[in-house]
Amino acid sequence: MNKTKDNTVQVVFISLLLDLLAFTMILPLFPALLDYYKEIEDDRGMYYKILHHIQRARQFIDAPDRVNTVLYGGFLGSMYSFLQFLSSPIVGALSDMYGRKPMMIVCLTGIALSYLLWALSCNFTIFVLARFVGGICKGNINLSMAIISDVTSSKSRGRAMALVGIAFSIGFVAGPMIGAFFAWLSSNNRQGAWYIMPAVFALLLAGSDLGFVICNLKESLPTNCRTKSLASGLSGILTYINPIDLFQFNGVSGLSSQEKKNLRTLGSAYFVYLFVYSGLEFTLTFLTHYLFDFTSMQQGWMFLGIGLVMAVLQGTWVRTIPSDKTKSVAELGLWLIIPAFVCVGLANEILMLSLGVLLFAISTAMVVTCMMTLVTRIGPDYQKGAITGVFRSLGALARACGPVVASLAFWCIGSRATYLTGAVCLILPPIILRTIKLF
C-alpha cells in the first residue's frame, strides 16, 4: 500500500475505534437499564404495557418472573440488528453509487443522534427510539469494510482487516469498562438517572468520530469505478433486503459461477454461526446477572478480559496469518466456539465460566477477521460495497433473529439447556465452510 492508502486504513481504524467504544459502553448496562425503567415507569408506560402480555405468557408456561427482563433485552437487541439488516446492504449499494464518505457521514450523524436520545431517555419509550435510530444508521462498519477493500490489494487485505478486528477488541476492552465505571460513579452519587453520564460520554465519542471523518477521510471509490444506478428502482432495493435474494447474492453482478457458489456457501456458514453465536453472546450478561449476581462493574471486567484476549491474538498472530491459511484458521475458530458455550452452559462456579469465556474470546478473534477476509477476496472491485453489504446484512439478519430466539429459550427452558442446544447447532458452520474450494 502507498502512503495515501495507509493513511486511509489508519483513519478507518480510528473511526471504528471511536464508534465501537461508544457502542460497547451499553453492553454491561443492559440488565441494570431495564431494571431501572421498570422501577421508574407507571402502569401507563410502554414497559408495563409490554410486561402485561409477558406475564400472561409467563403464567402459561410457568417461566420464572425474575428473568422477564431478558425478553426485553432480547427484543431490543433483535430490533437493533433487524434495522441494521434492512439498512446495511442499501447503504453499501448507495456508497457504490455516490461514494463512501458521504454515506459514512450520514451514518455517523444518525449514530450520534441515537446517543443524544439515550441521554434524554427519561422513559422506556425514548430509550427504544434511541435504539431504533442507532440500528437503522449502523451502516458505518459495512462502509469501513468496503473502504478497506477499495484501498488494499488481495495480499495486503488480511492485515488491514485484522486492524478492524483489533478495533473491535479494543472496543470490547475499554468500552464496557467505561460504561460500567460511569454507571458505578453515578449510582454511588444517587442522582437518579444514572445512565446519563455514560450516554453523554458515548455522544461525545460519536461526535468526535463524525468530526474526525469529515476532516480526515478521503474518498476511496473513484468516480469512474462507481455504479450508475441501484439496480432498477424499487425492485433493486428489494433485492438487497429480501432474505432469499440475500442468501443467493442476487444483488451482486459480475460474478463467475464459482464465485457466486463460494459466496453462497460462505454466507450460509456465516449466518448459521452468527444466529447461534449472537443469541448466546447477548444472553451472557443476563446469565451472569441472574446466576452469578454480577454487577455492571463485574460485567465490565468480564468484557475487559474478553477484549484483552482478542486484542493480543489479533494484534500478534491473526493479522499475520498467510492468505492460504485464512480458511483453515476460520474453521478452527468455528470448532472452538462449541466447547466455549458448553463450558458457559454447565458453569456453576466462576472457574468454569472463565474457561468458557476464554475459549469464546479466542474463537471470536479468529473467526470474525478470517471470515471477513475471505469474503473480500471474492468478486470485482466495483462490487465490493454491494458484496460486503449483503454479507454483513446476512450477519445482521442472524443477529436480528438470534437474541430474541435465545432470550425466549433462556426464559422458557433455562440457560443450561439453551447454551447446550446452541453448542450442538454450532457443529454446522465449520462443516459448511469446509466445502468451499480455495480461491
PDB file of C-alpha atoms in Angstrom, residues 2-147:
ATOM      1  CA  ASN A   2       1.192   3.537  -0.710  1.00  0.00           C
ATOM      2  CA  LYS A   3       1.203   6.283   1.896  1.00  0.00           C
ATOM      3  CA  THR A   4      -2.252   7.615   0.968  1.00  0.00           C
ATOM      4  CA  LYS A   5      -3.798   4.174   1.264  1.00  0.00           C
ATOM      5  CA  ASP A   6      -2.003   3.551   4.560  1.00  0.00           C
ATOM      6  CA  ASN A   7      -3.466   6.792   5.874  1.00  0.00           C
ATOM      7  CA  THR A   8      -6.949   5.779   4.761  1.00  0.00           C
ATOM      8  CA  VAL A   9      -6.715   2.497   6.638  1.00  0.00           C
ATOM      9  CA  GLN A  10      -5.500   4.359   9.731  1.00  0.00           C
ATOM     10  CA  VAL A  11      -8.417   6.801   9.507  1.00  0.00           C
ATOM     11  CA  VAL A  12     -10.873   3.902   9.211  1.00  0.00           C
ATOM     12  CA  PHE A  13      -9.266   2.207  12.207  1.00  0.00           C
ATOM     13  CA  ILE A  14      -9.527   5.310  14.412  1.00  0.00           C
ATOM     14  CA  SER A  15     -13.122   5.942  13.297  1.00  0.00           C
ATOM     15  CA  LEU A  16     -14.108   2.360  14.079  1.00  0.00           C
ATOM     16  CA  LEU A  17     -12.372   2.538  17.431  1.00  0.00           C
ATOM     17  CA  LEU A  18     -14.293   5.669  18.468  1.00  0.00           C
ATOM     18  CA  ASP A  19     -17.555   4.145  17.244  1.00  0.00           C
ATOM     19  CA  LEU A  20     -17.026   0.814  18.993  1.00  0.00           C
ATOM     20  CA  LEU A  21     -16.009   2.415  22.269  1.00  0.00           C
ATOM     21  CA  ALA A  22     -19.347   4.223  22.289  1.00  0.00           C
ATOM     22  CA  PHE A  23     -21.284   1.180  21.055  1.00  0.00           C
ATOM     23  CA  THR A  24     -19.899  -1.287  23.612  1.00  0.00           C
ATOM     24  CA  MET A  25     -20.410   1.016  26.607  1.00  0.00           C
ATOM     25  CA  ILE A  26     -24.020  -0.097  26.905  1.00  0.00           C
ATOM     26  CA  LEU A  27     -23.328  -3.858  26.902  1.00  0.00           C
ATOM     27  CA  PRO A  28     -22.805  -4.391  30.664  1.00  0.00           C
ATOM     28  CA  LEU A  29     -25.558  -1.879  31.445  1.00  0.00           C
ATOM     29  CA  PHE A  30     -28.465  -3.606  29.705  1.00  0.00           C
ATOM     30  CA  PRO A  31     -29.781  -5.652  32.672  1.00  0.00           C
ATOM     31  CA  ALA A  32     -29.496  -2.671  35.041  1.00  0.00           C
ATOM     32  CA  LEU A  33     -31.038  -0.282  32.492  1.00  0.00           C
ATOM     33  CA  LEU A  34     -34.083  -2.491  32.045  1.00  0.00           C
ATOM     34  CA  ASP A  35     -34.454  -2.842  35.812  1.00  0.00           C
ATOM     35  CA  TYR A  36     -34.237   0.968  36.064  1.00  0.00           C
ATOM     36  CA  TYR A  37     -37.031   1.605  33.550  1.00  0.00           C
ATOM     37  CA  LYS A  38     -39.140  -0.987  35.339  1.00  0.00           C
ATOM     38  CA  GLU A  39     -38.741   0.973  38.583  1.00  0.00           C
ATOM     39  CA  ILE A  40     -39.476   4.475  37.255  1.00  0.00           C
ATOM     40  CA  GLU A  41     -42.406   3.783  34.907  1.00  0.00           C
ATOM     41  CA  ASP A  42     -46.037   3.613  35.917  1.00  0.00           C
ATOM     42  CA  ASP A  43     -48.760   1.333  34.597  1.00  0.00           C
ATOM     43  CA  ARG A  44     -49.382   3.596  31.589  1.00  0.00           C
ATOM     44  CA  GLY A  45     -45.818   3.374  30.248  1.00  0.00           C
ATOM     45  CA  MET A  46     -44.641   1.167  27.403  1.00  0.00           C
ATOM     46  CA  TYR A  47     -42.620  -1.040  29.750  1.00  0.00           C
ATOM     47  CA  TYR A  48     -45.650  -2.162  31.763  1.00  0.00           C
ATOM     48  CA  LYS A  49     -47.900  -2.477  28.732  1.00  0.00           C
ATOM     49  CA  ILE A  50     -45.441  -4.996  27.327  1.00  0.00           C
ATOM     50  CA  LEU A  51     -44.956  -6.608  30.741  1.00  0.00           C
ATOM     51  CA  HIS A  52     -48.707  -7.254  30.981  1.00  0.00           C
ATOM     52  CA  HIS A  53     -48.540  -9.516  27.911  1.00  0.00           C
ATOM     53  CA  ILE A  54     -45.328 -11.164  29.100  1.00  0.00           C
ATOM     54  CA  GLN A  55     -46.906 -12.007  32.452  1.00  0.00           C
ATOM     55  CA  ARG A  56     -49.815 -13.728  30.744  1.00  0.00           C
ATOM     56  CA  ALA A  57     -47.413 -15.835  28.676  1.00  0.00           C
ATOM     57  CA  ARG A  58     -45.229 -16.478  31.739  1.00  0.00           C
ATOM     58  CA  GLN A  59     -48.139 -17.943  33.668  1.00  0.00           C
ATOM     59  CA  PHE A  60     -48.992 -20.181  30.728  1.00  0.00           C
ATOM     60  CA  ILE A  61     -45.500 -21.750  30.502  1.00  0.00           C
ATOM     61  CA  ASP A  62     -44.585 -21.285  34.192  1.00  0.00           C
ATOM     62  CA  ALA A  63     -41.421 -19.267  33.461  1.00  0.00           C
ATOM     63  CA  PRO A  64     -39.636 -17.557  36.396  1.00  0.00           C
ATOM     64  CA  ASP A  65     -40.698 -13.951  36.975  1.00  0.00           C
ATOM     65  CA  ARG A  66     -37.182 -12.720  37.788  1.00  0.00           C
ATOM     66  CA  VAL A  67     -35.889 -13.247  34.233  1.00  0.00           C
ATOM     67  CA  ASN A  68     -38.578 -11.199  32.470  1.00  0.00           C
ATOM     68  CA  THR A  69     -36.056  -8.503  31.564  1.00  0.00           C
ATOM     69  CA  VAL A  70     -34.121 -10.955  29.410  1.00  0.00           C
ATOM     70  CA  LEU A  71     -37.049 -10.832  26.982  1.00  0.00           C
ATOM     71  CA  TYR A  72     -36.914  -7.038  26.805  1.00  0.00           C
ATOM     72  CA  GLY A  73     -33.195  -7.237  26.167  1.00  0.00           C
ATOM     73  CA  GLY A  74     -33.624  -9.914  23.518  1.00  0.00           C
ATOM     74  CA  PHE A  75     -36.279  -7.993  21.632  1.00  0.00           C
ATOM     75  CA  LEU A  76     -34.291  -4.739  21.790  1.00  0.00           C
ATOM     76  CA  GLY A  77     -31.151  -6.494  20.570  1.00  0.00           C
ATOM     77  CA  SER A  78     -33.057  -8.143  17.747  1.00  0.00           C
ATOM     78  CA  MET A  79     -34.763  -4.877  16.757  1.00  0.00           C
ATOM     79  CA  TYR A  80     -31.391  -3.110  16.562  1.00  0.00           C
ATOM     80  CA  SER A  81     -29.917  -5.797  14.332  1.00  0.00           C
ATOM     81  CA  PHE A  82     -33.061  -6.123  12.200  1.00  0.00           C
ATOM     82  CA  LEU A  83     -32.848  -2.433  11.360  1.00  0.00           C
ATOM     83  CA  GLN A  84     -29.163  -2.885  10.580  1.00  0.00           C
ATOM     84  CA  PHE A  85     -30.172  -5.792   8.352  1.00  0.00           C
ATOM     85  CA  LEU A  86     -32.533  -3.511   6.413  1.00  0.00           C
ATOM     86  CA  SER A  87     -30.109  -0.613   6.078  1.00  0.00           C
ATOM     87  CA  SER A  88     -26.697  -2.254   5.656  1.00  0.00           C
ATOM     88  CA  PRO A  89     -26.934  -3.512   2.038  1.00  0.00           C
ATOM     89  CA  ILE A  90     -28.775  -0.385   0.931  1.00  0.00           C
ATOM     90  CA  VAL A  91     -26.086   1.835   2.434  1.00  0.00           C
ATOM     91  CA  GLY A  92     -23.425  -0.320   0.760  1.00  0.00           C
ATOM     92  CA  ALA A  93     -25.142  -0.085  -2.610  1.00  0.00           C
ATOM     93  CA  LEU A  94     -25.655   3.676  -2.258  1.00  0.00           C
ATOM     94  CA  SER A  95     -21.972   4.056  -1.460  1.00  0.00           C
ATOM     95  CA  ASP A  96     -21.171   2.239  -4.712  1.00  0.00           C
ATOM     96  CA  MET A  97     -23.165   4.991  -6.462  1.00  0.00           C
ATOM     97  CA  TYR A  98     -22.365   8.165  -4.515  1.00  0.00           C
ATOM     98  CA  GLY A  99     -19.083   7.324  -2.787  1.00  0.00           C
ATOM     99  CA  ARG A 100     -18.105   6.011   0.637  1.00  0.00           C
ATOM    100  CA  LYS A 101     -17.517   9.263   2.508  1.00  0.00           C
ATOM    101  CA  PRO A 102     -20.970  10.888   2.048  1.00  0.00           C
ATOM    102  CA  MET A 103     -22.730   7.741   3.264  1.00  0.00           C
ATOM    103  CA  MET A 104     -20.298   7.410   6.175  1.00  0.00           C
ATOM    104  CA  ILE A 105     -21.141  10.948   7.302  1.00  0.00           C
ATOM    105  CA  VAL A 106     -24.873  10.192   7.120  1.00  0.00           C
ATOM    106  CA  CYS A 107     -24.453   7.029   9.223  1.00  0.00           C
ATOM    107  CA  LEU A 108     -22.278   8.672  11.876  1.00  0.00           C
ATOM    108  CA  THR A 109     -24.686  11.600  12.200  1.00  0.00           C
ATOM    109  CA  GLY A 110     -27.554   9.192  12.890  1.00  0.00           C
ATOM    110  CA  ILE A 111     -25.479   7.259  15.425  1.00  0.00           C
ATOM    111  CA  ALA A 112     -24.660  10.470  17.306  1.00  0.00           C
ATOM    112  CA  LEU A 113     -28.374  11.329  17.346  1.00  0.00           C
ATOM    113  CA  SER A 114     -29.153   7.927  18.868  1.00  0.00           C
ATOM    114  CA  TYR A 115     -26.813   8.610  21.802  1.00  0.00           C
ATOM    115  CA  LEU A 116     -28.405  12.024  22.300  1.00  0.00           C
ATOM    116  CA  LEU A 117     -31.796  10.326  22.552  1.00  0.00           C
ATOM    117  CA  TRP A 118     -30.346   7.803  25.037  1.00  0.00           C
ATOM    118  CA  ALA A 119     -29.109  10.669  27.208  1.00  0.00           C
ATOM    119  CA  LEU A 120     -32.623  12.156  27.106  1.00  0.00           C
ATOM    120  CA  SER A 121     -34.415   8.839  27.676  1.00  0.00           C
ATOM    121  CA  CYS A 122     -36.423   9.671  30.782  1.00  0.00           C
ATOM    122  CA  ASN A 123     -38.729   6.760  29.932  1.00  0.00           C
ATOM    123  CA  PHE A 124     -38.586   3.408  28.185  1.00  0.00           C
ATOM    124  CA  THR A 125     -40.245   4.711  25.001  1.00  0.00           C
ATOM    125  CA  ILE A 126     -37.451   7.212  24.305  1.00  0.00           C
ATOM    126  CA  PHE A 127     -34.837   4.548  25.032  1.00  0.00           C
ATOM    127  CA  VAL A 128     -36.476   2.254  22.447  1.00  0.00           C
ATOM    128  CA  LEU A 129     -36.481   5.157  19.964  1.00  0.00           C
ATOM    129  CA  ALA A 130     -32.761   5.688  20.593  1.00  0.00           C
ATOM    130  CA  ARG A 131     -32.063   2.036  19.806  1.00  0.00           C
ATOM    131  CA  PHE A 132     -34.237   2.320  16.688  1.00  0.00           C
ATOM    132  CA  VAL A 133     -32.280   5.288  15.319  1.00  0.00           C
ATOM    133  CA  GLY A 134     -28.937   3.664  16.189  1.00  0.00           C
ATOM    134  CA  GLY A 135     -29.842   0.417  14.459  1.00  0.00           C
ATOM    135  CA  ILE A 136     -31.021   1.962  11.217  1.00  0.00           C
ATOM    136  CA  CYS A 137     -27.874   4.123  10.977  1.00  0.00           C
ATOM    137  CA  LYS A 138     -25.366   1.368  11.809  1.00  0.00           C
ATOM    138  CA  GLY A 139     -24.033   1.042   8.264  1.00  0.00           C
ATOM    139  CA  ASN A 140     -20.652   2.569   9.065  1.00  0.00           C
ATOM    140  CA  ILE A 141     -18.999  -0.778   9.814  1.00  0.00           C
ATOM    141  CA  ASN A 142     -20.041  -2.139   6.425  1.00  0.00           C
ATOM    142  CA  LEU A 143     -18.692   1.029   4.798  1.00  0.00           C
ATOM    143  CA  SER A 144     -15.405   0.636   6.679  1.00  0.00           C
ATOM    144  CA  MET A 145     -15.001  -2.844   5.197  1.00  0.00           C
ATOM    145  CA  ALA A 146     -15.739  -1.501   1.718  1.00  0.00           C
ATOM    146  CA  ILE A 147     -13.238   1.351   2.111  1.00  0.00           C
TER     147      ILE A 147
END
